[in-house]
Amino acid sequence: HTDLEKINFISVKENGLLSTVESFKYCARVIKHELKINFNHHSLRHTHATMLNENNINPKAIQSRLGHSRMDMTDKYTHDTDMLNKEAAKAFEKVIGGHDK
């Protein structure tokens, strides 16, 4: 007998039970067809990677979380955002002697 460690799943239903693949598929259909948003469950991986990137998480850590063996694959999952562009502009202004806005 081994002690089992409690696992806190991030994808659970309101009743605390683990969401199934079918639950995700249903939600994806509702989002795509009823809300008219171009979405599939795989989009969440892109969002995850981009949010980590926006928060200055080391790219190797993002690569590890996504389970990619190559960084070029991880690069395809991180997207340019307004927030990243604003931070880049601020950094450039600071480098060339501008002031923070």
PDB file of N, CA and C in Angstrom, residues 38 40-56 59 62 66 68 71-88:
ATOM      1  N   ASN A  38     -14.213  31.545 -32.809  1.00  0.00           N
ATOM      2  CA  ASN A  38     -13.361  30.523 -33.416  1.00  0.00           C
ATOM      3  C   ASN A  38     -12.512  29.894 -32.306  1.00  0.00           C
ATOM      4  N   ASN A  40     -11.216  26.013 -30.279  1.00  0.00           N
ATOM      5  CA  ASN A  40     -11.198  24.580 -30.030  1.00  0.00           C
ATOM      6  C   ASN A  40     -10.379  24.377 -28.760  1.00  0.00           C
ATOM      7  N   HIS A  41     -10.483  23.227 -28.158  1.00  0.00           N
ATOM      8  CA  HIS A  41      -9.820  23.006 -26.872  1.00  0.00           C
ATOM      9  C   HIS A  41      -8.312  23.199 -26.960  1.00  0.00           C
ATOM     10  N   HIS A  42      -7.743  23.002 -28.143  1.00  0.00           N
ATOM     11  CA  HIS A  42      -6.298  23.166 -28.312  1.00  0.00           C
ATOM     12  C   HIS A  42      -5.892  24.638 -28.160  1.00  0.00           C
ATOM     13  N   SER A  43      -6.841  25.542 -28.380  1.00  0.00           N
ATOM     14  CA  SER A  43      -6.580  26.978 -28.208  1.00  0.00           C
ATOM     15  C   SER A  43      -6.109  27.284 -26.786  1.00  0.00           C
ATOM     16  N   LEU A  44      -6.540  26.485 -25.828  1.00  0.00           N
ATOM     17  CA  LEU A  44      -6.150  26.721 -24.437  1.00  0.00           C
ATOM     18  C   LEU A  44      -4.641  26.570 -24.237  1.00  0.00           C
ATOM     19  N   ARG A  45      -4.003  25.692 -24.989  1.00  0.00           N
ATOM     20  CA  ARG A  45      -2.544  25.541 -24.899  1.00  0.00           C
ATOM     21  C   ARG A  45      -1.852  26.817 -25.374  1.00  0.00           C
ATOM     22  N   HIS A  46      -2.380  27.410 -26.445  1.00  0.00           N
ATOM     23  CA  HIS A  46      -1.814  28.657 -26.958  1.00  0.00           C
ATOM     24  C   HIS A  46      -1.995  29.778 -25.930  1.00  0.00           C
ATOM     25  N   THR A  47      -3.188  29.855 -25.342  1.00  0.00           N
ATOM     26  CA  THR A  47      -3.459  30.873 -24.321  1.00  0.00           C
ATOM     27  C   THR A  47      -2.535  30.688 -23.123  1.00  0.00           C
ATOM     28  N   HIS A  48      -2.390  29.467 -22.690  1.00  0.00           N
ATOM     29  CA  HIS A  48      -1.520  29.134 -21.553  1.00  0.00           C
ATOM     30  C   HIS A  48      -0.094  29.620 -21.824  1.00  0.00           C
ATOM     31  N   ALA A  49       0.445  29.258 -22.975  1.00  0.00           N
ATOM     32  CA  ALA A  49       1.825  29.631 -23.318  1.00  0.00           C
ATOM     33  C   ALA A  49       1.977  31.145 -23.427  1.00  0.00           C
ATOM     34  N   THR A  50       1.006  31.797 -24.048  1.00  0.00           N
ATOM     35  CA  THR A  50       1.087  33.243 -24.230  1.00  0.00           C
ATOM     36  C   THR A  50       0.997  33.974 -22.898  1.00  0.00           C
ATOM     37  N   MET A  51       0.111  33.523 -22.015  1.00  0.00           N
ATOM     38  CA  MET A  51      -0.013  34.172 -20.698  1.00  0.00           C
ATOM     39  C   MET A  51       1.268  34.007 -19.877  1.00  0.00           C
ATOM     40  N   LEU A  52       1.884  32.843 -19.952  1.00  0.00           N
ATOM     41  CA  LEU A  52       3.153  32.646 -19.252  1.00  0.00           C
ATOM     42  C   LEU A  52       4.221  33.568 -19.833  1.00  0.00           C
ATOM     43  N   ASN A  53       4.255  33.688 -21.155  1.00  0.00           N
ATOM     44  CA  ASN A  53       5.214  34.556 -21.829  1.00  0.00           C
ATOM     45  C   ASN A  53       4.999  36.014 -21.411  1.00  0.00           C
ATOM     46  N   GLU A  54       3.744  36.455 -21.334  1.00  0.00           N
ATOM     47  CA  GLU A  54       3.430  37.825 -20.908  1.00  0.00           C
ATOM     48  C   GLU A  54       3.906  38.110 -19.487  1.00  0.00           C
ATOM     49  N   ASN A  55       4.016  37.062 -18.694  1.00  0.00           N
ATOM     50  CA  ASN A  55       4.439  37.218 -17.299  1.00  0.00           C
ATOM     51  C   ASN A  55       5.911  36.893 -17.097  1.00  0.00           C
ATOM     52  N   ASN A  56       6.663  36.977 -18.198  1.00  0.00           N
ATOM     53  CA  ASN A  56       8.118  36.835 -18.168  1.00  0.00           C
ATOM     54  C   ASN A  56       8.603  35.495 -17.614  1.00  0.00           C
ATOM     55  N   PRO A  59      11.345  30.950 -21.146  1.00  0.00           N
ATOM     56  CA  PRO A  59      10.862  30.142 -22.278  1.00  0.00           C
ATOM     57  C   PRO A  59      11.108  28.643 -22.119  1.00  0.00           C
ATOM     58  N   ILE A  62       8.299  27.272 -20.109  1.00  0.00           N
ATOM     59  CA  ILE A  62       7.091  27.152 -20.926  1.00  0.00           C
ATOM     60  C   ILE A  62       7.196  25.908 -21.806  1.00  0.00           C
ATOM     61  N   LEU A  66       4.608  22.645 -21.689  1.00  0.00           N
ATOM     62  CA  LEU A  66       3.855  22.190 -22.850  1.00  0.00           C
ATOM     63  C   LEU A  66       4.304  20.813 -23.325  1.00  0.00           C
ATOM     64  N   HIS A  68       7.114  20.092 -24.977  1.00  0.00           N
ATOM     65  CA  HIS A  68       7.768  20.129 -26.287  1.00  0.00           C
ATOM     66  C   HIS A  68       9.236  19.750 -26.169  1.00  0.00           C
ATOM     67  N   MET A  71      12.322  24.001 -28.890  1.00  0.00           N
ATOM     68  CA  MET A  71      11.856  25.349 -28.599  1.00  0.00           C
ATOM     69  C   MET A  71      11.086  25.942 -29.773  1.00  0.00           C
ATOM     70  N   ASP A  72      11.429  25.567 -31.007  1.00  0.00           N
ATOM     71  CA  ASP A  72      10.715  26.149 -32.148  1.00  0.00           C
ATOM     72  C   ASP A  72       9.236  25.774 -32.138  1.00  0.00           C
ATOM     73  N   MET A  73       8.902  24.628 -31.556  1.00  0.00           N
ATOM     74  CA  MET A  73       7.491  24.251 -31.419  1.00  0.00           C
ATOM     75  C   MET A  73       6.812  25.153 -30.387  1.00  0.00           C
ATOM     76  N   THR A  74       7.481  25.402 -29.285  1.00  0.00           N
ATOM     77  CA  THR A  74       6.928  26.273 -28.250  1.00  0.00           C
ATOM     78  C   THR A  74       6.719  27.679 -28.796  1.00  0.00           C
ATOM     79  N   ASP A  75       7.646  28.145 -29.627  1.00  0.00           N
ATOM     80  CA  ASP A  75       7.516  29.475 -30.231  1.00  0.00           C
ATOM     81  C   ASP A  75       6.222  29.610 -31.022  1.00  0.00           C
ATOM     82  N   LYS A  76       5.754  28.514 -31.606  1.00  0.00           N
ATOM     83  CA  LYS A  76       4.502  28.550 -32.373  1.00  0.00           C
ATOM     84  C   LYS A  76       3.288  28.724 -31.468  1.00  0.00           C
ATOM     85  N   TYR A  77       3.445  28.439 -30.185  1.00  0.00           N
ATOM     86  CA  TYR A  77       2.330  28.521 -29.238  1.00  0.00           C
ATOM     87  C   TYR A  77       2.248  29.872 -28.538  1.00  0.00           C
ATOM     88  N   THR A  78       3.317  30.633 -28.549  1.00  0.00           N
ATOM     89  CA  THR A  78       3.286  31.942 -27.906  1.00  0.00           C
ATOM     90  C   THR A  78       3.001  32.999 -28.962  1.00  0.00           C
ATOM     91  N   HIS A  79       2.073  33.877 -28.662  1.00  0.00           N
ATOM     92  CA  HIS A  79       1.610  34.862 -29.630  1.00  0.00           C
ATOM     93  C   HIS A  79       1.937  36.271 -29.168  1.00  0.00           C
ATOM     94  N   ASP A  80       2.116  37.138 -30.142  1.00  0.00           N
ATOM     95  CA  ASP A  80       2.350  38.545 -29.909  1.00  0.00           C
ATOM     96  C   ASP A  80       1.064  39.163 -29.349  1.00  0.00           C
ATOM     97  N   THR A  81       1.178  39.959 -28.308  1.00  0.00           N
ATOM     98  CA  THR A  81      -0.004  40.604 -27.739  1.00  0.00           C
ATOM     99  C   THR A  81       0.272  42.093 -27.561  1.00  0.00           C
ATOM    100  N   ASP A  82      -0.787  42.863 -27.371  1.00  0.00           N
ATOM    101  CA  ASP A  82      -0.636  44.295 -27.109  1.00  0.00           C
ATOM    102  C   ASP A  82       0.241  44.532 -25.879  1.00  0.00           C
ATOM    103  N   MET A  83       0.026  43.721 -24.854  1.00  0.00           N
ATOM    104  CA  MET A  83       0.802  43.867 -23.625  1.00  0.00           C
ATOM    105  C   MET A  83       2.295  43.673 -23.902  1.00  0.00           C
ATOM    106  N   LEU A  84       2.650  42.645 -24.661  1.00  0.00           N
ATOM    107  CA  LEU A  84       4.057  42.401 -24.968  1.00  0.00           C
ATOM    108  C   LEU A  84       4.645  43.526 -25.806  1.00  0.00           C
ATOM    109  N   ASN A  85       3.867  44.045 -26.748  1.00  0.00           N
ATOM    110  CA  ASN A  85       4.348  45.144 -27.575  1.00  0.00           C
ATOM    111  C   ASN A  85       4.561  46.412 -26.758  1.00  0.00           C
ATOM    112  N   LYS A  86       3.661  46.696 -25.814  1.00  0.00           N
ATOM    113  CA  LYS A  86       3.816  47.873 -24.956  1.00  0.00           C
ATOM    114  C   LYS A  86       5.053  47.735 -24.074  1.00  0.00           C
ATOM    115  N   GLU A  87       5.266  46.542 -23.520  1.00  0.00           N
ATOM    116  CA  GLU A  87       6.447  46.311 -22.678  1.00  0.00           C
ATOM    117  C   GLU A  87       7.729  46.466 -23.489  1.00  0.00           C
ATOM    118  N   ALA A  88       7.723  45.979 -24.734  1.00  0.00           N
ATOM    119  CA  ALA A  88       8.894  46.107 -25.601  1.00  0.00           C
ATOM    120  C   ALA A  88       9.171  47.581 -25.904  1.00  0.00           C
TER     121      ALA A  88
END
